[in-house]
């Protein structure tokens, strides 16, 4: 646990980078997937990279769970309750939006297919957890009187909510546009955590080299 608290930022950084790059590695925007509306459809039976997608999501889910102790430890200086909340929320995202996405196939028959219901429920819980993380970061920025950070998070959250709403309403008839909107919805919520993980990684690397150069 001490290791995860100290170096969990590496797991978080890798998980976030993997999630952001997943559509490109899975050919989400390629000609072979031109009829695919959502990322989850890549894991459906008959899709060429079905197993690769599921394994990818399982790995990411585990990485997010392993990052939970780090995130909780990082914010304990502000509030113990907030720290615990951050830890649980990132673990919940890993379970809901990654592991459950991999274990249960996507389908629009939510109320007749138990697997589809669990998939949708996991995605809902995971997305909600990610949104709450950003909202908590917004409150923290407000408490610390950081207006620029506050504005950035507000704009990212608005962008995510608008993109997500457009996906759910299916206003656009082209799968490619809906796929891009889903990626925008997720990536804008990933960005604040990505900045945190990247910053801590940079500080760790800088400290490592500074320590070695001093000897």
GROMACS .gro file of C-alpha atoms in nm:
model
  215
    1UNK     CA    1   0.000   0.000   0.000
    2UNK     CA    2   0.290   0.237   0.073
    3UNK     CA    3   0.420   0.175  -0.277
    4UNK     CA    4   0.082   0.259  -0.431
    5UNK     CA    5   0.051   0.575  -0.222
    6UNK     CA    6   0.395   0.688  -0.329
    7UNK     CA    7   0.404   0.586  -0.695
    8UNK     CA    8   0.037   0.555  -0.784
    9UNK     CA    9   0.063   0.862  -1.007
   10UNK     CA   10   0.244   0.640  -1.257
   11UNK     CA   11  -0.052   0.400  -1.272
   12UNK     CA   12  -0.291   0.693  -1.309
   13UNK     CA   13  -0.085   0.855  -1.584
   14UNK     CA   14  -0.053   0.532  -1.781
   15UNK     CA   15  -0.426   0.454  -1.742
   16UNK     CA   16  -0.531   0.799  -1.862
   17UNK     CA   17  -0.293   0.795  -2.160
   18UNK     CA   18  -0.415   0.448  -2.253
   19UNK     CA   19  -0.780   0.555  -2.234
   20UNK     CA   20  -0.717   0.864  -2.447
   21UNK     CA   21  -0.530   0.661  -2.710
   22UNK     CA   22  -0.763   0.360  -2.708
   23UNK     CA   23  -0.979   0.480  -3.004
   24UNK     CA   24  -0.671   0.516  -3.224
   25UNK     CA   25  -0.520   0.177  -3.135
   26UNK     CA   26  -0.857   0.007  -3.184
   27UNK     CA   27  -0.920   0.171  -3.522
   28UNK     CA   28  -1.229   0.349  -3.392
   29UNK     CA   29  -1.205   0.616  -3.661
   30UNK     CA   30  -1.097   0.382  -3.940
   31UNK     CA   31  -1.297   0.263  -4.239
   32UNK     CA   32  -1.357  -0.078  -4.078
   33UNK     CA   33  -1.539   0.085  -3.787
   34UNK     CA   34  -1.735   0.345  -3.983
   35UNK     CA   35  -2.066   0.201  -3.857
   36UNK     CA   36  -1.959   0.196  -3.492
   37UNK     CA   37  -2.128   0.468  -3.289
   38UNK     CA   38  -1.977   0.415  -2.943
   39UNK     CA   39  -1.646   0.284  -2.809
   40UNK     CA   40  -1.828   0.007  -2.623
   41UNK     CA   41  -1.940  -0.142  -2.954
   42UNK     CA   42  -1.579  -0.239  -3.022
   43UNK     CA   43  -1.625  -0.516  -2.762
   44UNK     CA   44  -1.936  -0.663  -2.922
   45UNK     CA   45  -1.937  -1.017  -3.069
   46UNK     CA   46  -1.814  -1.017  -3.427
   47UNK     CA   47  -1.591  -0.711  -3.394
   48UNK     CA   48  -1.233  -0.784  -3.513
   49UNK     CA   49  -1.064  -0.640  -3.205
   50UNK     CA   50  -1.322  -0.757  -2.951
   51UNK     CA   51  -1.075  -0.948  -2.731
   52UNK     CA   52  -0.809  -0.677  -2.757
   53UNK     CA   53  -1.063  -0.414  -2.650
   54UNK     CA   54  -1.176  -0.619  -2.351
   55UNK     CA   55  -0.820  -0.691  -2.235
   56UNK     CA   56  -0.730  -0.323  -2.281
   57UNK     CA   57  -1.023  -0.214  -2.061
   58UNK     CA   58  -0.950  -0.474  -1.794
   59UNK     CA   59  -0.590  -0.351  -1.770
   60UNK     CA   60  -0.705   0.012  -1.749
   61UNK     CA   61  -0.960  -0.074  -1.482
   62UNK     CA   62  -0.691  -0.238  -1.270
   63UNK     CA   63  -0.458   0.060  -1.320
   64UNK     CA   64  -0.726   0.306  -1.205
   65UNK     CA   65  -0.795   0.094  -0.895
   66UNK     CA   66  -0.421   0.078  -0.817
   67UNK     CA   67  -0.408   0.460  -0.845
   68UNK     CA   68  -0.676   0.505  -0.578
   69UNK     CA   69  -0.440   0.501  -0.274
   70UNK     CA   70  -0.218   0.763  -0.438
   71UNK     CA   71  -0.506   0.997  -0.515
   72UNK     CA   72  -0.643   0.960  -0.163
   73UNK     CA   73  -0.300   1.023  -0.010
   74UNK     CA   74  -0.235   1.324  -0.235
   75UNK     CA   75  -0.540   1.515  -0.114
   76UNK     CA   76  -0.537   1.419   0.253
   77UNK     CA   77  -0.366   1.751   0.336
   78UNK     CA   78  -0.686   1.933   0.241
   79UNK     CA   79  -0.945   1.705   0.396
   80UNK     CA   80  -0.955   1.343   0.508
   81UNK     CA   81  -1.309   1.304   0.377
   82UNK     CA   82  -1.214   1.456   0.043
   83UNK     CA   83  -0.910   1.230   0.019
   84UNK     CA   84  -1.118   0.917   0.081
   85UNK     CA   85  -1.377   1.041  -0.170
   86UNK     CA   86  -1.113   1.086  -0.441
   87UNK     CA   87  -0.979   0.737  -0.380
   88UNK     CA   88  -1.319   0.571  -0.396
   89UNK     CA   89  -1.431   0.769  -0.701
   90UNK     CA   90  -1.129   0.680  -0.916
   91UNK     CA   91  -1.163   0.314  -0.812
   92UNK     CA   92  -1.533   0.331  -0.896
   93UNK     CA   93  -1.449   0.468  -1.238
   94UNK     CA   94  -1.208   0.184  -1.300
   95UNK     CA   95  -1.469  -0.072  -1.196
   96UNK     CA   96  -1.770   0.082  -1.369
   97UNK     CA   97  -1.639   0.233  -1.691
   98UNK     CA   98  -1.355  -0.012  -1.754
   99UNK     CA   99  -1.402  -0.353  -1.591
  100UNK     CA  100  -1.779  -0.370  -1.635
  101UNK     CA  101  -1.745  -0.241  -1.991
  102UNK     CA  102  -1.510  -0.530  -2.063
  103UNK     CA  103  -1.704  -0.800  -1.881
  104UNK     CA  104  -2.053  -0.717  -2.011
  105UNK     CA  105  -2.129  -0.662  -2.380
  106UNK     CA  106  -2.293  -0.342  -2.496
  107UNK     CA  107  -2.649  -0.351  -2.628
  108UNK     CA  108  -2.942  -0.111  -2.652
  109UNK     CA  109  -3.171  -0.374  -2.496
  110UNK     CA  110  -3.107  -0.253  -2.142
  111UNK     CA  111  -3.427  -0.388  -1.989
  112UNK     CA  112  -3.433  -0.728  -2.155
  113UNK     CA  113  -3.063  -0.817  -2.154
  114UNK     CA  114  -2.903  -0.838  -1.804
  115UNK     CA  115  -2.551  -0.803  -1.948
  116UNK     CA  116  -2.649  -0.491  -2.141
  117UNK     CA  117  -2.808  -0.345  -1.828
  118UNK     CA  118  -2.493  -0.407  -1.622
  119UNK     CA  119  -2.282  -0.256  -1.899
  120UNK     CA  120  -2.498   0.057  -1.910
  121UNK     CA  121  -2.511   0.077  -1.530
  122UNK     CA  122  -2.133   0.050  -1.507
  123UNK     CA  123  -2.085   0.323  -1.766
  124UNK     CA  124  -2.331   0.548  -1.584
  125UNK     CA  125  -2.164   0.495  -1.246
  126UNK     CA  126  -1.816   0.538  -1.394
  127UNK     CA  127  -1.899   0.857  -1.582
  128UNK     CA  128  -2.072   0.995  -1.273
  129UNK     CA  129  -1.765   0.920  -1.061
  130UNK     CA  130  -1.539   1.098  -1.310
  131UNK     CA  131  -1.772   1.398  -1.315
  132UNK     CA  132  -1.773   1.410  -0.933
  133UNK     CA  133  -1.392   1.403  -0.928
  134UNK     CA  134  -1.385   1.710  -1.150
  135UNK     CA  135  -1.649   1.880  -0.940
  136UNK     CA  136  -1.444   1.808  -0.626
  137UNK     CA  137  -1.135   1.954  -0.794
  138UNK     CA  138  -1.343   2.261  -0.879
  139UNK     CA  139  -1.445   2.305  -0.514
  140UNK     CA  140  -1.084   2.259  -0.407
  141UNK     CA  141  -0.969   2.527  -0.653
  142UNK     CA  142  -1.237   2.760  -0.520
  143UNK     CA  143  -1.126   2.694  -0.162
  144UNK     CA  144  -0.765   2.768  -0.253
  145UNK     CA  145  -0.866   3.081  -0.450
  146UNK     CA  146  -0.739   2.960  -0.788
  147UNK     CA  147  -0.971   3.135  -1.039
  148UNK     CA  148  -0.782   3.024  -1.351
  149UNK     CA  149  -0.801   2.659  -1.250
  150UNK     CA  150  -1.167   2.702  -1.159
  151UNK     CA  151  -1.247   2.850  -1.500
  152UNK     CA  152  -1.056   2.576  -1.680
  153UNK     CA  153  -1.240   2.297  -1.497
  154UNK     CA  154  -1.579   2.465  -1.550
  155UNK     CA  155  -1.516   2.496  -1.925
  156UNK     CA  156  -1.399   2.134  -1.947
  157UNK     CA  157  -1.703   2.009  -1.755
  158UNK     CA  158  -1.940   2.212  -1.973
  159UNK     CA  159  -1.773   2.079  -2.285
  160UNK     CA  160  -1.806   1.723  -2.155
  161UNK     CA  161  -2.173   1.761  -2.057
  162UNK     CA  162  -2.264   1.917  -2.393
  163UNK     CA  163  -2.077   1.649  -2.590
  164UNK     CA  164  -2.230   1.372  -2.381
  165UNK     CA  165  -2.579   1.515  -2.423
  166UNK     CA  166  -2.537   1.531  -2.800
  167UNK     CA  167  -2.428   1.166  -2.803
  168UNK     CA  168  -2.727   1.054  -2.595
  169UNK     CA  169  -2.976   1.256  -2.802
  170UNK     CA  170  -2.829   1.117  -3.126
  171UNK     CA  171  -2.879   1.446  -3.307
  172UNK     CA  172  -2.618   1.358  -3.568
  173UNK     CA  173  -2.682   1.074  -3.810
  174UNK     CA  174  -2.313   1.001  -3.871
  175UNK     CA  175  -2.140   0.746  -3.645
  176UNK     CA  176  -1.806   0.924  -3.684
  177UNK     CA  177  -1.938   1.249  -3.534
  178UNK     CA  178  -2.097   1.067  -3.241
  179UNK     CA  179  -1.774   0.875  -3.186
  180UNK     CA  180  -1.573   1.197  -3.180
  181UNK     CA  181  -1.824   1.354  -2.939
  182UNK     CA  182  -1.794   1.057  -2.702
  183UNK     CA  183  -1.415   1.090  -2.704
  184UNK     CA  184  -1.447   1.463  -2.635
  185UNK     CA  185  -1.686   1.390  -2.347
  186UNK     CA  186  -1.438   1.154  -2.183
  187UNK     CA  187  -1.111   1.329  -2.267
  188UNK     CA  188  -1.224   1.666  -2.127
  189UNK     CA  189  -1.297   1.495  -1.796
  190UNK     CA  190  -0.963   1.311  -1.806
  191UNK     CA  191  -0.762   1.630  -1.856
  192UNK     CA  192  -0.753   1.766  -1.495
  193UNK     CA  193  -0.642   1.427  -1.361
  194UNK     CA  194  -0.394   1.394  -1.645
  195UNK     CA  195  -0.237   1.729  -1.549
  196UNK     CA  196  -0.211   1.619  -1.185
  197UNK     CA  197  -0.056   1.282  -1.271
  198UNK     CA  198   0.182   1.436  -1.527
  199UNK     CA  199   0.292   1.706  -1.280
  200UNK     CA  200   0.367   1.452  -1.006
  201UNK     CA  201   0.551   1.233  -1.256
  202UNK     CA  202   0.763   1.528  -1.368
  203UNK     CA  203   0.844   1.620  -1.006
  204UNK     CA  204   0.938   1.259  -0.931
  205UNK     CA  205   1.169   1.238  -1.235
  206UNK     CA  206   1.324   1.578  -1.155
  207UNK     CA  207   1.382   1.475  -0.795
  208UNK     CA  208   1.533   1.144  -0.905
  209UNK     CA  209   1.789   1.311  -1.133
  210UNK     CA  210   1.862   1.586  -0.880
  211UNK     CA  211   1.931   1.323  -0.615
  212UNK     CA  212   2.163   1.127  -0.842
  213UNK     CA  213   2.350   1.437  -0.959
  214UNK     CA  214   2.415   1.541  -0.601
  215UNK     CA  215   2.617   1.224  -0.534
   0.00000   0.00000   0.00000
